[in-house]
mmCIF file of C-alpha atoms in Angstrom:
data_model
loop_
_atom_site.group_PDB
_atom_site.id
_atom_site.type_symbol
_atom_site.label_atom_id
_atom_site.label_comp_id
_atom_site.label_asym_id
_atom_site.label_seq_id
_atom_site.Cartn_x
_atom_site.Cartn_y
_atom_site.Cartn_z
ATOM 1 C CA MET A 501 90.446 105.180 137.268
ATOM 2 C CA VAL A 502 87.484 103.884 139.309
ATOM 3 C CA VAL A 503 85.162 105.101 137.095
ATOM 4 C CA LEU A 504 86.325 103.431 134.344
ATOM 5 C CA MET A 505 86.887 99.948 136.007
ATOM 6 C CA THR A 506 83.179 100.461 137.231
ATOM 7 C CA THR A 507 82.434 100.743 133.218
ATOM 8 C CA ALA A 508 84.404 97.987 132.267
ATOM 9 C CA ALA A 509 82.831 96.175 134.649
ATOM 10 C CA LEU A 510 79.283 96.568 134.158
ATOM 11 C CA ALA A 511 80.204 95.853 129.797
ATOM 12 C CA ARG A 512 81.229 92.757 131.021
ATOM 13 C CA THR A 513 77.837 91.940 133.512
ATOM 14 C CA ARG A 514 75.729 92.894 130.466
ATOM 15 C CA ALA A 515 77.397 91.253 127.909
ATOM 16 C CA PRO A 516 75.650 87.912 126.208
ATOM 17 C CA ASP A 517 77.071 84.589 127.231
ATOM 18 C CA TRP A 518 79.330 83.274 125.172
ATOM 19 C CA ARG A 519 77.128 80.532 123.988
ATOM 20 C CA LEU A 520 74.340 83.039 122.905
ATOM 21 C CA ARG A 521 76.566 84.960 121.015
ATOM 22 C CA PHE A 522 78.296 81.666 119.318
ATOM 23 C CA ALA A 523 74.934 80.681 118.202
ATOM 24 C CA ALA A 524 73.963 84.337 116.940
ATOM 25 C CA LEU A 525 77.210 84.146 115.059
ATOM 26 C CA ALA A 526 75.913 80.739 113.551
ATOM 27 C CA LEU A 527 72.805 82.041 112.440
ATOM 28 C CA ILE A 528 74.182 84.786 110.967
ATOM 29 C CA TRP A 529 76.596 83.627 108.880
ATOM 30 C CA GLY A 530 74.124 80.192 108.301
ATOM 31 C CA PHE A 531 71.646 82.663 106.816
ATOM 32 C CA SER A 532 73.986 84.822 104.607
ATOM 33 C CA PHE A 533 73.493 82.282 101.539
ATOM 34 C CA LEU A 534 69.559 82.952 101.920
ATOM 35 C CA LEU A 535 70.101 86.679 102.052
ATOM 36 C CA ILE A 536 72.227 86.472 98.863
ATOM 37 C CA LYS A 537 69.512 84.603 97.116
ATOM 38 C CA VAL A 538 67.126 87.238 97.815
ATOM 39 C CA GLY A 539 69.268 89.972 96.984
ATOM 40 C CA THR A 540 69.461 89.035 93.883
ATOM 41 C CA ASP A 541 66.164 88.268 93.291
ATOM 42 C CA GLY A 542 66.257 92.369 92.762
ATOM 43 C CA TYR A 543 69.226 93.171 92.045
ATOM 44 C CA ALA A 544 72.335 92.517 90.340
ATOM 45 C CA PRO A 545 74.932 90.308 92.238
ATOM 46 C CA PHE A 546 78.165 93.241 92.050
ATOM 47 C CA GLN A 547 75.202 95.648 93.035
ATOM 48 C CA VAL A 548 74.306 93.062 95.825
ATOM 49 C CA THR A 549 78.124 92.561 97.030
ATOM 50 C CA PHE A 550 78.363 96.325 96.315
ATOM 51 C CA GLY A 551 75.673 96.977 99.090
ATOM 52 C CA ARG A 552 77.067 94.231 101.771
ATOM 53 C CA LEU A 553 80.384 95.972 101.774
ATOM 54 C CA LEU A 554 78.744 99.520 102.148
ATOM 55 C CA PHE A 555 76.494 98.043 105.155
ATOM 56 C CA GLY A 556 79.103 96.200 106.321
ATOM 57 C CA THR A 557 81.877 99.171 106.119
ATOM 58 C CA LEU A 558 79.518 101.184 107.996
ATOM 59 C CA VAL A 559 79.297 99.281 111.009
ATOM 60 C CA LEU A 560 82.778 99.022 111.301
ATOM 61 C CA ALA A 561 83.471 102.238 110.715
ATOM 62 C CA ALA A 562 80.984 103.224 113.714
ATOM 63 C CA ALA A 563 82.975 100.573 116.020
ATOM 64 C CA MET A 564 85.871 102.366 115.031
ATOM 65 C CA ALA A 565 85.111 106.003 116.008
ATOM 66 C CA VAL A 566 83.464 104.556 119.670
ATOM 67 C CA LYS A 567 86.492 102.765 119.816
ATOM 68 C CA ARG A 568 88.800 106.084 118.558
ATOM 69 C CA GLU A 569 90.460 103.369 116.051
ATOM 70 C CA ARG A 570 92.434 105.031 112.959
ATOM 71 C CA LEU A 571 92.920 103.845 109.775
ATOM 72 C CA PRO A 572 96.746 102.189 109.296
ATOM 73 C CA ARG A 573 99.397 103.851 107.858
ATOM 74 C CA GLY A 574 101.689 103.478 105.419
ATOM 75 C CA ALA A 575 101.302 102.777 101.785
ATOM 76 C CA ARG A 576 102.573 99.935 101.095
ATOM 77 C CA THR A 577 100.130 98.364 104.318
ATOM 78 C CA TRP A 578 97.276 100.079 102.266
ATOM 79 C CA GLY A 579 98.933 98.355 98.786
ATOM 80 C CA HIS A 580 98.960 94.822 100.767
ATOM 81 C CA LEU A 581 95.528 95.426 101.798
ATOM 82 C CA ALA A 582 94.026 96.166 98.808
ATOM 83 C CA MET A 583 94.832 92.760 97.825
ATOM 84 C CA ALA A 584 93.787 91.227 100.655
ATOM 85 C CA ALA A 585 90.125 93.010 100.096
ATOM 86 C CA PHE A 586 90.496 91.545 96.718
ATOM 87 C CA LEU A 587 90.831 87.949 97.832
ATOM 88 C CA LEU A 588 88.490 87.971 100.770
ATOM 89 C CA ASN A 589 85.834 90.458 99.729
ATOM 90 C CA ALA A 590 85.361 91.575 96.559
ATOM 91 C CA LEU A 591 85.795 88.405 94.735
ATOM 92 C CA PRO A 592 84.302 85.684 96.839
ATOM 93 C CA PHE A 593 81.312 87.937 97.719
ATOM 94 C CA SER A 594 81.171 88.370 93.955
ATOM 95 C CA LEU A 595 81.532 84.920 92.927
ATOM 96 C CA PHE A 596 79.003 83.682 94.986
ATOM 97 C CA ALA A 597 76.301 86.493 94.107
ATOM 98 C CA TYR A 598 76.485 85.384 90.566
ATOM 99 C CA ALA A 599 76.655 81.018 91.762
ATOM 100 C CA GLU A 600 73.417 81.822 93.550
ATOM 101 C CA LEU A 601 71.819 83.363 90.434
ATOM 102 C CA THR A 602 71.840 79.470 89.042
ATOM 103 C CA ILE A 603 72.225 77.181 92.165
ATOM 104 C CA PRO A 604 70.445 76.783 95.320
ATOM 105 C CA SER A 605 71.351 78.467 98.411
ATOM 106 C CA THR A 606 71.966 75.081 99.867
ATOM 107 C CA LEU A 607 74.464 74.312 97.526
ATOM 108 C CA ALA A 608 76.553 77.550 97.832
ATOM 109 C CA GLY A 609 76.799 77.083 101.740
ATOM 110 C CA ILE A 610 78.188 73.554 101.684
ATOM 111 C CA CYS A 611 80.517 74.688 98.717
ATOM 112 C CA ASN A 612 81.603 77.535 101.252
ATOM 113 C CA ALA A 613 82.444 74.858 103.736
ATOM 114 C CA THR A 614 85.540 73.369 101.399
ATOM 115 C CA SER A 615 87.700 76.359 102.021
ATOM 116 C CA PRO A 616 89.365 74.566 104.709
ATOM 117 C CA LEU A 617 90.350 71.706 102.621
ATOM 118 C CA TRP A 618 91.703 74.480 99.603
ATOM 119 C CA GLY A 619 93.785 75.670 102.602
ATOM 120 C CA MET A 620 95.310 72.689 104.073
ATOM 121 C CA ALA A 621 95.930 71.833 100.336
ATOM 122 C CA LEU A 622 97.537 75.169 99.534
ATOM 123 C CA SER A 623 99.143 75.560 102.900
ATOM 124 C CA VAL A 624 101.290 72.457 101.736
ATOM 125 C CA VAL A 625 102.736 74.281 98.696
ATOM 126 C CA ALA A 626 102.624 77.848 100.225
ATOM 127 C CA LEU A 627 103.550 77.290 104.017
ATOM 128 C CA SER A 628 106.434 75.676 104.829
ATOM 129 C CA GLU A 629 106.085 75.871 108.329
ATOM 130 C CA ASP A 630 103.004 74.165 108.284
ATOM 131 C CA ARG A 631 103.768 70.213 107.058
ATOM 132 C CA PRO A 632 100.414 67.633 106.807
ATOM 133 C CA THR A 633 100.260 65.034 109.085
ATOM 134 C CA ARG A 634 98.561 61.416 107.377
ATOM 135 C CA VAL A 635 95.945 62.236 109.693
ATOM 136 C CA ARG A 636 95.170 66.242 107.746
ATOM 137 C CA VAL A 637 95.787 64.051 104.280
ATOM 138 C CA ALA A 638 93.497 61.862 104.942
ATOM 139 C CA GLY A 639 90.777 64.752 105.857
ATOM 140 C CA LEU A 640 91.638 66.265 102.959
ATOM 141 C CA GLY A 641 90.683 63.083 100.423
ATOM 142 C CA ILE A 642 87.539 62.738 102.862
ATOM 143 C CA GLY A 643 86.492 66.510 102.686
ATOM 144 C CA PHE A 644 87.030 66.200 98.627
ATOM 145 C CA LEU A 645 84.735 62.839 98.597
ATOM 146 C CA GLY A 646 82.214 64.540 100.444
ATOM 147 C CA VAL A 647 82.334 67.101 97.939
ATOM 148 C CA LEU A 648 81.885 64.699 95.029
ATOM 149 C CA THR A 649 78.605 63.417 97.006
ATOM 150 C CA VAL A 650 76.965 66.492 97.624
ATOM 151 C CA LEU A 651 77.575 66.923 93.719
ATOM 152 C CA GLY A 652 76.296 63.255 93.043
ATOM 153 C CA ALA A 653 79.488 62.449 90.790
ATOM 154 C CA TRP A 654 78.204 58.446 90.287
ATOM 155 C CA GLN A 655 75.275 59.948 88.123
ATOM 156 C CA GLY A 656 77.195 62.557 86.116
ATOM 157 C CA PHE A 657 76.518 65.756 88.402
ATOM 158 C CA HIS A 658 72.916 65.852 86.583
ATOM 159 C CA GLY A 659 70.874 68.883 87.603
ATOM 160 C CA LEU A 660 73.497 70.910 89.170
ATOM 161 C CA ASP A 661 74.929 73.702 86.697
ATOM 162 C CA ALA A 662 78.245 73.098 86.264
ATOM 163 C CA LYS A 663 78.984 77.098 85.797
ATOM 164 C CA GLY A 664 77.319 77.971 88.988
ATOM 165 C CA THR A 665 78.725 75.134 91.300
ATOM 166 C CA ALA A 666 82.238 76.327 89.929
ATOM 167 C CA MET A 667 81.477 80.056 90.648
ATOM 168 C CA ALA A 668 81.126 79.155 94.404
ATOM 169 C CA LEU A 669 84.045 76.522 94.853
ATOM 170 C CA LEU A 670 86.032 79.082 93.082
ATOM 171 C CA ALA A 671 85.176 81.620 95.583
ATOM 172 C CA SER A 672 85.879 79.028 98.112
ATOM 173 C CA LEU A 673 89.312 78.903 97.118
ATOM 174 C CA SER A 674 89.494 82.732 97.236
ATOM 175 C CA TYR A 675 89.756 82.578 100.746
ATOM 176 C CA PRO A 676 92.483 80.683 101.494
ATOM 177 C CA ILE A 677 94.240 82.459 99.205
ATOM 178 C CA GLY A 678 93.610 85.329 100.511
ATOM 179 C CA TRP A 679 94.687 84.606 104.316
ATOM 180 C CA ILE A 680 97.977 82.784 102.822
ATOM 181 C CA TYR A 681 98.987 86.259 101.447
ATOM 182 C CA VAL A 682 97.862 88.032 104.390
ATOM 183 C CA ARG A 683 99.727 85.693 106.666
ATOM 184 C CA ARG A 684 102.827 86.588 104.341
ATOM 185 C CA THR A 685 102.392 90.034 104.023
ATOM 186 C CA LEU A 686 100.366 91.990 106.720
ATOM 187 C CA ALA A 687 101.968 89.858 109.835
ATOM 188 C CA GLY A 688 103.593 92.026 112.320
ATOM 189 C CA THR A 689 102.347 95.990 111.197
ATOM 190 C CA GLY A 690 101.513 96.726 114.573
ATOM 191 C CA HIS A 691 98.103 97.496 114.040
ATOM 192 C CA SER A 692 95.325 96.547 115.623
ATOM 193 C CA HIS A 693 92.633 93.799 113.754
ATOM 194 C CA LEU A 694 89.505 96.254 113.886
ATOM 195 C CA SER A 695 91.648 98.894 112.161
ATOM 196 C CA MET A 696 92.872 96.906 109.615
ATOM 197 C CA THR A 697 89.736 94.881 108.823
ATOM 198 C CA GLY A 698 88.104 98.251 108.749
ATOM 199 C CA ALA A 699 90.130 99.433 106.143
ATOM 200 C CA GLN A 700 89.991 95.965 104.344
ATOM 201 C CA LEU A 701 85.988 96.353 103.694
ATOM 202 C CA LEU A 702 86.708 100.092 102.922
ATOM 203 C CA LEU A 703 89.063 98.978 99.734
ATOM 204 C CA ALA A 704 86.725 96.119 98.743
ATOM 205 C CA MET A 705 83.706 98.771 98.844
ATOM 206 C CA LEU A 706 85.883 100.849 96.499
ATOM 207 C CA GLN A 707 86.933 97.865 94.493
ATOM 208 C CA LEU A 708 83.371 97.615 94.271
ATOM 209 C CA ALA A 709 82.168 101.446 93.640
ATOM 210 C CA VAL A 710 84.503 100.898 90.321
ATOM 211 C CA VAL A 711 83.221 98.047 88.983
ATOM 212 C CA THR A 712 79.507 97.958 89.582
ATOM 213 C CA PRO A 713 78.909 100.442 86.954
ATOM 214 C CA LEU A 714 80.745 98.904 84.566
ATOM 215 C CA PHE A 715 79.129 96.000 84.579
ATOM 216 C CA THR A 716 75.750 96.922 85.309
ATOM 217 C CA SER A 717 72.861 99.941 85.417
ATOM 218 C CA LEU A 718 71.067 101.608 88.026
ATOM 219 C CA PRO A 719 68.276 99.752 88.832
ATOM 220 C CA THR A 720 64.942 101.362 87.571
ATOM 221 C CA HIS A 721 63.160 100.486 91.076
ATOM 222 C CA PHE A 722 64.478 99.686 94.365
ATOM 223 C CA ALA A 723 63.029 96.665 95.616
ATOM 224 C CA GLY A 724 61.926 96.279 99.181
ATOM 225 C CA VAL A 725 62.528 92.621 100.121
ATOM 226 C CA PRO A 726 66.064 92.287 97.986
ATOM 227 C CA LEU A 727 66.990 95.573 99.762
ATOM 228 C CA LEU A 728 66.092 94.305 103.471
ATOM 229 C CA ALA A 729 68.310 91.008 102.734
ATOM 230 C CA ILE A 730 71.144 92.945 101.290
ATOM 231 C CA ALA A 731 71.464 95.621 104.732
ATOM 232 C CA ALA A 732 70.841 92.349 106.883
ATOM 233 C CA LEU A 733 74.041 90.938 104.814
ATOM 234 C CA GLY A 734 76.106 93.536 105.023
ATOM 235 C CA ALA A 735 75.433 94.909 108.558
ATOM 236 C CA LEU A 736 75.198 91.541 109.992
ATOM 237 C CA GLY A 737 77.014 89.020 108.373
ATOM 238 C CA THR A 738 79.979 91.745 106.997
ATOM 239 C CA GLY A 739 79.726 93.886 110.008
ATOM 240 C CA LEU A 740 78.401 92.428 113.240
ATOM 241 C CA ALA A 741 79.360 89.026 113.221
ATOM 242 C CA VAL A 742 83.057 90.694 112.951
ATOM 243 C CA LEU A 743 82.580 92.163 116.043
ATOM 244 C CA ILE A 744 81.265 89.189 117.608
ATOM 245 C CA GLN A 745 83.833 86.753 116.507
ATOM 246 C CA TYR A 746 86.661 89.373 118.126
ATOM 247 C CA GLY A 747 84.560 89.049 121.468
ATOM 248 C CA LEU A 748 84.596 85.457 121.222
ATOM 249 C CA VAL A 749 87.885 84.891 120.321
ATOM 250 C CA ALA A 750 89.280 86.894 123.133
ATOM 251 C CA GLU A 751 86.728 85.335 125.808
ATOM 252 C CA VAL A 752 87.122 81.988 124.740
ATOM 253 C CA GLY A 753 90.146 81.211 122.389
ATOM 254 C CA PRO A 754 90.302 80.832 118.766
ATOM 255 C CA THR A 755 90.247 77.012 118.794
ATOM 256 C CA THR A 756 86.399 77.307 119.958
ATOM 257 C CA ALA A 757 85.213 80.257 118.060
ATOM 258 C CA GLN A 758 86.211 78.681 114.743
ATOM 259 C CA MET A 759 84.375 75.642 115.526
ATOM 260 C CA VAL A 760 81.080 77.731 114.234
ATOM 261 C CA THR A 761 82.507 77.067 110.795
ATOM 262 C CA TYR A 762 80.720 73.745 111.051
ATOM 263 C CA PHE A 763 77.094 75.043 111.893
ATOM 264 C CA ILE A 764 77.376 77.752 108.640
ATOM 265 C CA PRO A 765 76.236 74.815 106.194
ATOM 266 C CA VAL A 766 73.878 72.961 108.399
ATOM 267 C CA ILE A 767 72.275 76.178 108.648
ATOM 268 C CA ALA A 768 72.486 77.184 105.162
ATOM 269 C CA THR A 769 70.597 74.196 104.766
ATOM 270 C CA ALA A 770 68.060 74.153 106.837
ATOM 271 C CA ALA A 771 67.382 77.926 105.995
ATOM 272 C CA GLY A 772 66.989 77.279 102.321
ATOM 273 C CA VAL A 773 64.928 74.657 102.480
ATOM 274 C CA ALA A 774 62.857 75.629 105.080
ATOM 275 C CA ILE A 775 62.496 79.302 104.005
ATOM 276 C CA LEU A 776 62.985 79.557 100.344
ATOM 277 C CA GLY A 777 61.408 75.814 99.468
ATOM 278 C CA GLU A 778 64.703 74.541 97.940
ATOM 279 C CA SER A 779 64.767 70.809 97.220
ATOM 280 C CA LEU A 780 66.694 68.764 99.148
ATOM 281 C CA SER A 781 68.443 64.682 97.618
ATOM 282 C CA TRP A 782 69.919 62.478 100.580
ATOM 283 C CA SER A 783 73.130 63.090 99.203
ATOM 284 C CA THR A 784 73.594 66.623 100.030
ATOM 285 C CA PRO A 785 73.228 66.495 104.098
ATOM 286 C CA VAL A 786 75.053 63.493 103.090
ATOM 287 C CA GLY A 787 77.502 64.643 101.469
ATOM 288 C CA ALA A 788 78.037 67.818 103.809
ATOM 289 C CA ALA A 789 78.401 65.909 106.858
ATOM 290 C CA ILE A 790 81.581 64.395 105.024
ATOM 291 C CA VAL A 791 83.077 67.397 103.877
ATOM 292 C CA LEU A 792 82.805 68.913 107.433
ATOM 293 C CA ALA A 793 84.205 65.535 108.889
ATOM 294 C CA GLY A 794 87.149 65.969 106.167
ATOM 295 C CA ALA A 795 87.553 69.516 107.292
ATOM 296 C CA ALA A 796 87.929 69.150 110.885
ATOM 297 C CA LEU A 797 90.636 66.488 110.031
ATOM 298 C CA THR A 798 92.145 68.916 108.139
ATOM 299 C CA GLN A 799 92.639 71.333 111.330
ATOM 300 C CA ALA A 800 94.190 68.382 113.319
ATOM 301 C CA ARG A 801 97.285 69.445 114.716
ATOM 302 C CA LYS A 802 100.452 67.372 116.684
ATOM 303 C CA ALA A 803 100.044 67.699 120.288
ATOM 304 C CA GLN A 804 102.355 69.827 121.839
ATOM 305 C CA PRO A 805 104.821 68.788 124.524
ATOM 306 C CA ARG A 806 103.986 70.092 127.912
ATOM 307 C CA ASP A 807 105.982 72.745 129.219
ATOM 308 C CA HIS A 808 106.051 72.584 132.926
ATOM 309 C CA THR A 809 108.178 76.465 132.913
ATOM 310 C CA THR A 810 105.976 79.876 133.936
ATOM 311 C CA PRO A 811 105.141 81.006 130.618
ATOM 312 C CA THR A 812 106.059 84.451 129.497
ATOM 313 C CA PRO A 813 103.781 86.949 128.620
ATOM 314 C CA ASN A 814 103.607 86.266 125.312
ATOM 315 C CA GLN A 815 103.189 82.692 125.616
ATOM 316 C CA ALA A 816 100.034 83.526 128.284
ATOM 317 C CA ASP A 817 98.769 85.579 126.055
ATOM 318 C CA HIS A 818 98.734 83.487 122.169
ATOM 319 C CA THR A 819 95.021 82.126 122.375
ATOM 320 C CA ALA A 820 93.651 85.380 122.688
ATOM 321 C CA ARG A 821 95.184 86.531 119.000
ATOM 322 C CA ILE A 822 92.453 87.311 117.283
ATOM 323 C CA PRO A 823 91.653 86.176 113.418
ATOM 324 C CA GLY A 824 90.163 87.956 111.071
ATOM 325 C CA PRO A 825 86.667 87.412 109.713
ATOM 326 C CA VAL A 826 85.282 84.351 108.176
ATOM 327 C CA THR A 827 82.671 85.169 105.875
ATOM 328 C CA PRO A 828 80.490 82.792 105.018
ATOM 329 C CA THR A 829 80.912 83.471 102.648
ATOM 330 C CA THR A 830 82.932 84.598 105.874
ATOM 331 C CA PRO A 831 83.791 84.184 106.369
ATOM 332 C CA THR A 832 85.053 88.376 106.483
ATOM 333 C CA PRO A 833 86.384 90.816 106.045
ATOM 334 C CA ALA A 834 84.502 87.067 106.375
ATOM 335 C CA PRO A 835 84.674 85.137 104.739
ATOM 336 C CA ALA A 836 80.827 86.284 105.581
ATOM 337 C CA ASN A 837 80.347 83.698 104.112
ATOM 338 C CA ARG A 838 84.562 83.634 105.491
ATOM 339 C CA THR A 839 84.395 79.078 106.946
ATOM 340 C CA ALA A 840 87.491 77.548 108.171
ATOM 341 C CA ARG A 841 90.298 77.691 110.106
ATOM 342 C CA THR A 842 92.787 80.544 109.225
ATOM 343 C CA PRO A 843 96.286 80.788 109.514
ATOM 344 C CA ALA A 844 96.607 83.714 111.455
ATOM 345 C CA PRO A 845 99.047 85.979 111.671
ATOM 346 C CA THR A 846 99.895 87.860 114.598
ATOM 347 C CA ASN A 847 98.094 90.953 114.195
ATOM 348 C CA HIS A 848 95.821 90.845 111.060
ATOM 349 C CA ALA A 849 94.215 87.983 109.632
ATOM 350 C CA THR A 850 90.643 88.168 107.539
ATOM 351 C CA PRO A 851 87.484 86.133 107.065
ATOM 352 C CA PRO A 852 85.234 85.057 105.904
ATOM 353 C CA PRO A 853 83.014 84.590 105.955
ATOM 354 C CA GLY A 854 82.829 84.345 105.003
ATOM 355 C CA PRO A 855 80.482 84.331 102.405
ATOM 356 C CA THR A 856 81.215 83.750 103.880
ATOM 357 C CA ASN A 857 80.047 84.538 103.821
#
C-alpha cells in the first residue's frame, strides 16, 4: 500500500502543470487541420482518415494495456458504439479530409468551430431537458452571422469552393448529432471512458478499413512527409489528445477544460497562414471571432440556486465526470479535430476533436 501511494505521489509530482497541458492540447488540435492538409498532398482522403484512426487506436490500446482496461462487453453496447464511431469519427474525419482538397485549412478550422452552434440548435429538438434561454438563442444567431462573415456572403461567396465548404460544415454538424446519440444510448453503461473511447476508435478504424479499398487504390509510393503528418495526426490529435483531455477534466473540471475549444480556430488559422502560406482576408479572423462569441453564448447556463446542505458523494464528484474527446476535427474520438461543449452522459461521451478534429 505504501509503495502504491508513493508511486501515485511521484506521478502527480512529475505531471506537467495543467496550464502546460491545456496549451499542448490547444496546439495539437489546432495543428490537426494543417496535418490533414499535408496528409492529403500525398494520400487519398480515405487513406488519411484510415491512417489517422489506426495510429490513434494504437495509442489508446497502449494506454488501456498500461491501465489494464478491458474493452466493453455486450452486443447492444457494441452496436451503439459502431454508430457513435461513424458519427463522431469515421464520417467527420473523412469529410474534413475531402474538404481540405479544395478549401484552405484555415477555413476548415473555423468551420469546425460551428459545432456548438449546431449542437445548440439540435438540442432544442432532440433533448427536451435542454431548453434554450434568450442568451443562447442570441448566441446561435450571432454565431451563424459569423459564419456568413467568414464565407463573405455579401460578395456572393466569391472565391470559395462550395462543395468543400459544405463538407466541412457537415463534418461539424456530425459531431453534435453523434453527441446526442451517445447521450441517449450509451449513458450509464458502467464502462470506463478510456475503454469506451478505445472501442469506438477501433470500430471507426474497421469501418475505414472496409471503405478505403473500395474507393482508393494502394499508393504506388509512400510519400514521407504526408505519412509523418498522418502519423502525427493520429498519434497526437486522435490518441494523445484524448488522454490529455481526460487528465485536464479530472484535475480542473469540464468547464475549464472545454475552453480549449476557443483556441483551436485561432491556432489553425495562424498555422495555415504562417506555415502553409494560405491567404487571409479581413473577413476570416473577424468572422471567426464572431463565431466564437456566439458559440460561447450558446454554452451559457442558468445560474443554479446555491444549496448550503452538505453535498452527497455524487454531487461532490460531478465536476470530475470526463466527457469524451472533441476532435477538431475534435474533437475525438475528437472531434480530433472534436471543439464544442458536449452534452456529456454519465459514463461516456465522445469528441472531438475533434477534428476535430
